[in-house]
mmCIF file of C-alpha atoms and ligand atoms in Angstrom:
data_model
loop_
_atom_site.group_PDB
_atom_site.id
_atom_site.type_symbol
_atom_site.label_atom_id
_atom_site.label_comp_id
_atom_site.label_asym_id
_atom_site.label_seq_id
_atom_site.Cartn_x
_atom_site.Cartn_y
_atom_site.Cartn_z
ATOM 1 C CA MET A 25 -18.356 -20.729 -51.173
ATOM 2 C CA PRO A 26 -20.559 -23.659 -52.164
ATOM 3 C CA GLU A 27 -20.674 -26.640 -49.787
ATOM 4 C CA ARG A 28 -17.624 -28.332 -51.214
ATOM 5 C CA LEU A 29 -13.999 -28.349 -50.245
ATOM 6 C CA ALA A 30 -12.842 -26.069 -53.011
ATOM 7 C CA CYS A 31 -14.254 -24.004 -55.794
ATOM 8 C CA LEU A 32 -12.651 -23.807 -59.233
ATOM 9 C CA PHE A 33 -13.147 -20.648 -61.275
ATOM 10 C CA TYR A 34 -12.938 -21.259 -65.009
ATOM 11 C CA SER A 35 -13.918 -19.837 -68.337
ATOM 12 C CA ALA A 36 -15.254 -22.207 -70.961
ATOM 13 C CA GLY A 37 -12.639 -21.212 -73.553
ATOM 14 C CA SER A 38 -9.550 -21.399 -71.328
ATOM 15 C CA PRO A 39 -7.200 -24.310 -72.020
ATOM 16 C CA TYR A 40 -5.404 -23.743 -68.706
ATOM 17 C CA ALA A 41 -8.645 -24.003 -66.766
ATOM 18 C CA ARG A 42 -9.587 -27.013 -68.883
ATOM 19 C CA ILE A 43 -6.472 -28.850 -67.696
ATOM 20 C CA CYS A 44 -7.700 -28.441 -64.118
ATOM 21 C CA ARG A 45 -11.323 -29.207 -64.950
ATOM 22 C CA MET A 46 -10.327 -32.454 -66.662
ATOM 23 C CA ALA A 47 -8.009 -33.218 -63.728
ATOM 24 C CA VAL A 48 -10.898 -32.868 -61.255
ATOM 25 C CA LEU A 49 -13.026 -35.255 -63.309
ATOM 26 C CA GLU A 50 -10.296 -37.795 -64.034
ATOM 27 C CA ALA A 51 -9.172 -37.827 -60.391
ATOM 28 C CA GLY A 52 -12.744 -38.417 -59.208
ATOM 29 C CA LEU A 53 -12.840 -35.169 -57.224
ATOM 30 C CA ALA A 54 -15.973 -33.683 -58.801
ATOM 31 C CA ASP A 55 -17.973 -34.200 -55.602
ATOM 32 C CA ARG A 56 -15.418 -32.136 -53.665
ATOM 33 C CA VAL A 57 -14.564 -29.364 -56.123
ATOM 34 C CA SER A 58 -17.337 -27.207 -57.507
ATOM 35 C CA GLU A 59 -16.982 -25.143 -60.665
ATOM 36 C CA VAL A 60 -17.877 -21.477 -61.093
ATOM 37 C CA GLU A 61 -17.755 -19.878 -64.518
ATOM 38 C CA THR A 62 -16.344 -16.386 -64.778
ATOM 39 C CA THR A 63 -15.827 -13.817 -67.451
ATOM 40 C CA LEU A 64 -12.288 -12.605 -68.158
ATOM 41 C CA ARG A 65 -10.791 -9.168 -68.766
ATOM 42 C CA ASP A 66 -13.935 -7.723 -67.210
ATOM 43 C CA PRO A 67 -14.126 -5.444 -64.144
ATOM 44 C CA ALA A 68 -17.276 -7.324 -63.076
ATOM 45 C CA ALA A 69 -15.661 -10.789 -63.401
ATOM 46 C CA ALA A 70 -16.832 -13.210 -60.689
ATOM 47 C CA VAL A 71 -13.237 -14.298 -60.026
ATOM 48 C CA LEU A 72 -11.925 -10.802 -59.238
ATOM 49 C CA PRO A 73 -13.046 -10.643 -55.584
ATOM 50 C CA PHE A 74 -11.049 -13.858 -55.066
ATOM 51 C CA SER A 75 -8.025 -13.124 -57.242
ATOM 52 C CA PRO A 76 -6.793 -9.714 -58.349
ATOM 53 C CA ALA A 77 -5.015 -11.401 -61.270
ATOM 54 C CA GLY A 78 -8.449 -12.069 -62.762
ATOM 55 C CA ARG A 79 -7.146 -15.186 -64.520
ATOM 56 C CA VAL A 80 -8.343 -18.752 -64.613
ATOM 57 C CA PRO A 81 -7.888 -21.322 -63.281
ATOM 58 C CA ALA A 82 -8.269 -20.054 -59.715
ATOM 59 C CA LEU A 83 -9.021 -22.517 -56.941
ATOM 60 C CA VAL A 84 -10.627 -21.044 -53.827
ATOM 61 C CA LEU A 85 -10.080 -23.225 -50.774
ATOM 62 C CA GLN A 86 -12.465 -23.562 -47.862
ATOM 63 C CA ASP A 87 -10.499 -21.073 -45.723
ATOM 64 C CA GLY A 88 -10.682 -18.475 -48.513
ATOM 65 C CA THR A 89 -7.140 -18.982 -49.791
ATOM 66 C CA THR A 90 -7.022 -18.663 -53.558
ATOM 67 C CA LEU A 91 -4.541 -20.712 -55.560
ATOM 68 C CA THR A 92 -3.785 -19.470 -59.048
ATOM 69 C CA GLU A 93 -1.568 -21.027 -61.756
ATOM 70 C CA THR A 94 -2.442 -24.367 -63.279
ATOM 71 C CA THR A 95 0.511 -26.269 -61.848
ATOM 72 C CA LEU A 96 -0.174 -25.107 -58.292
ATOM 73 C CA VAL A 97 -3.828 -26.056 -58.656
ATOM 74 C CA LEU A 98 -2.859 -29.546 -59.884
ATOM 75 C CA GLY A 99 -0.515 -29.881 -56.908
ATOM 76 C CA TRP A 100 -3.349 -29.032 -54.564
ATOM 77 C CA LEU A 101 -5.703 -31.493 -56.252
ATOM 78 C CA ASP A 102 -3.064 -34.157 -55.628
ATOM 79 C CA ARG A 103 -3.160 -33.257 -51.953
ATOM 80 C CA MET A 104 -6.912 -33.782 -51.955
ATOM 81 C CA GLY A 105 -6.191 -37.453 -52.530
ATOM 82 C CA GLY A 106 -7.967 -38.219 -55.776
ATOM 83 C CA ALA A 107 -7.731 -41.421 -57.771
ATOM 84 C CA LEU A 108 -4.907 -40.110 -59.931
ATOM 85 C CA ARG A 109 -1.439 -38.704 -59.282
ATOM 86 C CA LEU A 110 -1.520 -35.573 -61.456
ATOM 87 C CA LEU A 111 1.861 -33.891 -60.978
ATOM 88 C CA PRO A 112 4.660 -36.298 -61.769
ATOM 89 C CA THR A 113 7.895 -36.452 -59.825
ATOM 90 C CA GLU A 114 10.100 -38.245 -62.368
ATOM 91 C CA PRO A 115 12.254 -35.860 -64.455
ATOM 92 C CA ALA A 116 11.108 -37.241 -67.841
ATOM 93 C CA ALA A 117 7.426 -36.841 -67.006
ATOM 94 C CA LEU A 118 8.006 -33.369 -65.553
ATOM 95 C CA ALA A 119 9.908 -32.386 -68.695
ATOM 96 C CA ALA A 120 7.036 -33.699 -70.817
ATOM 97 C CA TYR A 121 4.552 -31.537 -68.897
ATOM 98 C CA GLY A 122 6.837 -28.497 -69.163
ATOM 99 C CA ARG A 123 7.241 -29.008 -72.900
ATOM 100 C CA VAL A 124 3.479 -28.808 -73.418
ATOM 101 C CA LEU A 125 3.195 -25.746 -71.164
ATOM 102 C CA GLY A 126 5.874 -24.124 -73.340
ATOM 103 C CA LEU A 127 3.703 -24.793 -76.363
ATOM 104 C CA LEU A 128 0.527 -23.588 -74.677
ATOM 105 C CA ASP A 129 2.128 -20.372 -73.409
ATOM 106 C CA GLY A 130 3.350 -19.609 -76.933
ATOM 107 C CA ILE A 131 -0.049 -20.369 -78.466
ATOM 108 C CA ALA A 132 -1.679 -18.070 -75.887
ATOM 109 C CA VAL A 133 0.614 -15.198 -76.928
ATOM 110 C CA TRP A 134 -0.030 -15.947 -80.607
ATOM 111 C CA ASN A 135 -3.789 -16.044 -80.060
ATOM 112 C CA ARG A 136 -3.770 -12.798 -78.077
ATOM 113 C CA GLU A 137 -1.933 -11.137 -80.953
ATOM 114 C CA LEU A 138 -4.567 -12.376 -83.391
ATOM 115 C CA ARG A 139 -7.314 -10.856 -81.254
ATOM 116 C CA ARG A 140 -5.922 -7.383 -81.941
ATOM 117 C CA PRO A 141 -7.176 -5.404 -84.938
ATOM 118 C CA GLU A 142 -5.153 -6.537 -87.970
ATOM 119 C CA THR A 143 -3.233 -3.260 -88.271
ATOM 120 C CA GLU A 144 -2.027 -3.541 -84.655
ATOM 121 C CA ARG A 145 -0.642 -7.082 -84.907
ATOM 122 C CA SER A 146 3.094 -7.545 -84.705
ATOM 123 C CA PRO A 147 4.353 -9.639 -87.639
ATOM 124 C CA GLY A 148 7.469 -10.387 -85.564
ATOM 125 C CA VAL A 149 5.467 -11.861 -82.677
ATOM 126 C CA LEU A 150 3.255 -13.865 -85.046
ATOM 127 C CA ALA A 151 6.282 -15.326 -86.845
ATOM 128 C CA LEU A 152 8.130 -16.109 -83.622
ATOM 129 C CA GLU A 153 5.158 -17.948 -82.111
ATOM 130 C CA ALA A 154 4.398 -19.827 -85.326
ATOM 131 C CA ASP A 155 8.025 -21.029 -85.427
ATOM 132 C CA ARG A 156 7.959 -21.999 -81.755
ATOM 133 C CA ALA A 157 4.745 -23.988 -82.239
ATOM 134 C CA GLU A 158 6.165 -25.827 -85.270
ATOM 135 C CA ARG A 159 9.336 -26.741 -83.377
ATOM 136 C CA LEU A 160 7.422 -27.966 -80.356
ATOM 137 C CA GLY A 161 4.888 -29.765 -82.531
ATOM 138 C CA ASP A 162 7.711 -31.695 -84.217
ATOM 139 C CA ALA A 163 9.260 -32.540 -80.843
ATOM 140 C CA LEU A 164 5.884 -33.726 -79.522
ATOM 141 C CA GLU A 165 5.353 -35.852 -82.640
ATOM 142 C CA ARG A 166 8.644 -37.603 -81.890
ATOM 143 C CA ASP A 167 7.800 -37.930 -78.180
ATOM 144 C CA VAL A 168 4.391 -39.453 -78.832
ATOM 145 C CA ALA A 169 5.740 -41.785 -81.533
ATOM 146 C CA ALA A 170 8.264 -43.019 -78.942
ATOM 147 C CA GLY A 171 5.491 -43.802 -76.457
ATOM 148 C CA GLY A 172 5.358 -40.524 -74.540
ATOM 149 C CA TYR A 173 2.225 -38.973 -73.019
ATOM 150 C CA ALA A 174 0.771 -42.435 -72.449
ATOM 151 C CA ARG A 175 0.056 -41.959 -68.745
ATOM 152 C CA LEU A 176 -2.869 -39.834 -67.648
ATOM 153 C CA ASP A 177 -1.105 -37.070 -65.716
ATOM 154 C CA ALA A 178 -0.436 -33.329 -65.974
ATOM 155 C CA GLY A 179 1.453 -33.730 -69.259
ATOM 156 C CA TRP A 180 -1.342 -35.784 -70.789
ATOM 157 C CA LEU A 181 -4.022 -33.307 -69.656
ATOM 158 C CA ALA A 182 -2.007 -30.311 -70.872
ATOM 159 C CA LEU A 183 -1.432 -31.914 -74.278
ATOM 160 C CA ALA A 184 -5.116 -32.756 -74.687
ATOM 161 C CA ALA A 185 -6.174 -29.235 -73.648
ATOM 162 C CA THR A 186 -3.602 -27.578 -75.920
ATOM 163 C CA LEU A 187 -4.402 -29.579 -79.049
ATOM 164 C CA GLY A 188 -8.102 -29.211 -78.249
ATOM 165 C CA TYR A 189 -7.618 -25.453 -78.028
ATOM 166 C CA CYS A 190 -5.941 -25.439 -81.438
ATOM 167 C CA MET A 191 -8.825 -27.446 -82.918
ATOM 168 C CA ARG A 192 -11.559 -25.114 -81.707
ATOM 169 C CA ARG A 193 -10.091 -21.736 -80.808
ATOM 170 C CA HIS A 194 -6.735 -21.339 -82.511
ATOM 171 C CA ALA A 195 -7.149 -22.787 -85.986
ATOM 172 C CA ALA A 196 -4.310 -20.492 -87.120
ATOM 173 C CA TRP A 197 -1.988 -23.370 -86.258
ATOM 174 C CA GLN A 198 -2.539 -26.459 -88.372
ATOM 175 C CA TRP A 199 -0.750 -28.932 -86.112
ATOM 176 C CA GLN A 200 -1.969 -32.139 -87.761
ATOM 177 C CA PRO A 201 -0.333 -32.237 -91.226
ATOM 178 C CA GLY A 202 2.831 -34.365 -91.092
ATOM 179 C CA ARG A 203 2.224 -35.423 -87.484
ATOM 180 C CA PRO A 204 0.394 -38.773 -87.661
ATOM 181 C CA ALA A 205 1.427 -39.972 -84.204
ATOM 182 C CA LEU A 206 0.131 -36.794 -82.569
ATOM 183 C CA GLY A 207 -3.089 -37.077 -84.593
ATOM 184 C CA ALA A 208 -3.632 -40.654 -83.410
ATOM 185 C CA TRP A 209 -2.819 -39.647 -79.836
ATOM 186 C CA PHE A 210 -5.403 -36.860 -79.984
ATOM 187 C CA ALA A 211 -8.039 -39.189 -81.435
ATOM 188 C CA GLN A 212 -7.801 -41.409 -78.352
ATOM 189 C CA ALA A 213 -7.628 -38.448 -75.958
ATOM 190 C CA GLU A 214 -10.773 -36.843 -77.310
ATOM 191 C CA ARG A 215 -12.779 -39.985 -76.634
ATOM 192 C CA ARG A 216 -12.513 -39.533 -72.882
ATOM 193 C CA ASP A 217 -15.582 -38.223 -71.066
ATOM 194 C CA ALA A 218 -13.559 -35.563 -69.238
ATOM 195 C CA PHE A 219 -12.450 -34.178 -72.595
ATOM 196 C CA GLN A 220 -15.959 -34.215 -74.053
ATOM 197 C CA VAL A 221 -17.710 -32.510 -71.135
ATOM 198 C CA THR A 222 -15.153 -29.684 -71.023
ATOM 199 C CA MET A 223 -15.247 -28.955 -74.756
ATOM 200 C CA PRO A 224 -14.724 -25.209 -75.342
ATOM 201 C CA PRO A 225 -16.959 -23.230 -77.675
ATOM 202 C CA SER A 226 -15.400 -22.782 -81.086
ATOM 203 C CA ASN A 227 -13.997 -19.445 -82.073
ATOM 204 C CA PRO A 228 -13.592 -18.207 -85.634
ATOM 205 C CA LEU A 229 -10.005 -17.006 -84.951
HETATM 206 N N1 LIG B 310 0.144 -19.080 -66.106
HETATM 207 C C1 LIG B 310 -1.274 -19.250 -65.924
HETATM 208 C C2 LIG B 310 -1.991 -18.803 -67.208
HETATM 209 C C3 LIG B 310 -3.489 -18.701 -67.024
HETATM 210 C C4 LIG B 310 -4.100 -17.823 -68.114
HETATM 211 O O1 LIG B 310 -3.431 -17.076 -68.811
HETATM 212 N N2 LIG B 310 -5.418 -17.898 -68.199
HETATM 213 C C5 LIG B 310 -6.105 -17.061 -69.175
HETATM 214 C C6 LIG B 310 -7.225 -17.833 -69.832
HETATM 215 S S1 LIG B 310 -6.625 -19.060 -70.925
HETATM 216 C C7 LIG B 310 -6.746 -15.897 -68.475
HETATM 217 O O2 LIG B 310 -7.275 -16.063 -67.396
HETATM 218 N N3 LIG B 310 -6.732 -14.710 -69.098
HETATM 219 C C8 LIG B 310 -7.379 -13.544 -68.586
HETATM 220 C C9 LIG B 310 -6.483 -12.359 -68.515
HETATM 221 O O3 LIG B 310 -5.360 -12.424 -69.010
HETATM 222 O O4 LIG B 310 -6.916 -11.357 -67.961
HETATM 223 C C10 LIG B 310 -1.594 -20.691 -65.538
HETATM 224 O O5 LIG B 310 -0.715 -21.547 -65.676
HETATM 225 O O6 LIG B 310 -2.687 -20.976 -65.043
#
């Protein structure tokens, strides 16, 4: 463990880990949470000795406890007393965060399917996830047009990470056409330093 209070395992391409990485920066906790990059789906992954799930984000606390799952990590960051309240308590803001996680989980399944050789891809899964993304994209367009996702919290971070993922690593979903409010929202989100310094590498998929 580095000399900080907690250590966040991440991979540069992971939108889930990016939510937590942006949260650390936006909450002003970067001097207390160090970052360690790990490979994924790799028996030699640096995160494996700390978490048998081998997924990111994983937050290793000073006593060796490892927290996995983005929402639990955000909850812990809140307990570290940063400048920002990340996990909302109001139902509408919680629902907004959950809506984006629903989109991101679907995109992750869709993207995993696309990583298979073409002959092994399930057309049913691809169609289901494309439909889900379109539905959620339309709902988010309405939400944002009505003033949603204005506060910098878990929902905001998840939306920025998800749309950012689609821009650079999941171009299979063209979320922008017909969604001007979401496009304008993303344009302001991507100007933030925390978004810029956590930019994932682009992927041809
Ligand atoms: N439900 C988890 C999802 C995390 C997740 O799936 N992370 C991916 C990277 S985007 C991962 O670590 N994948 C590696 C694997 O599946 O082995 C969360 O909310 O944090």
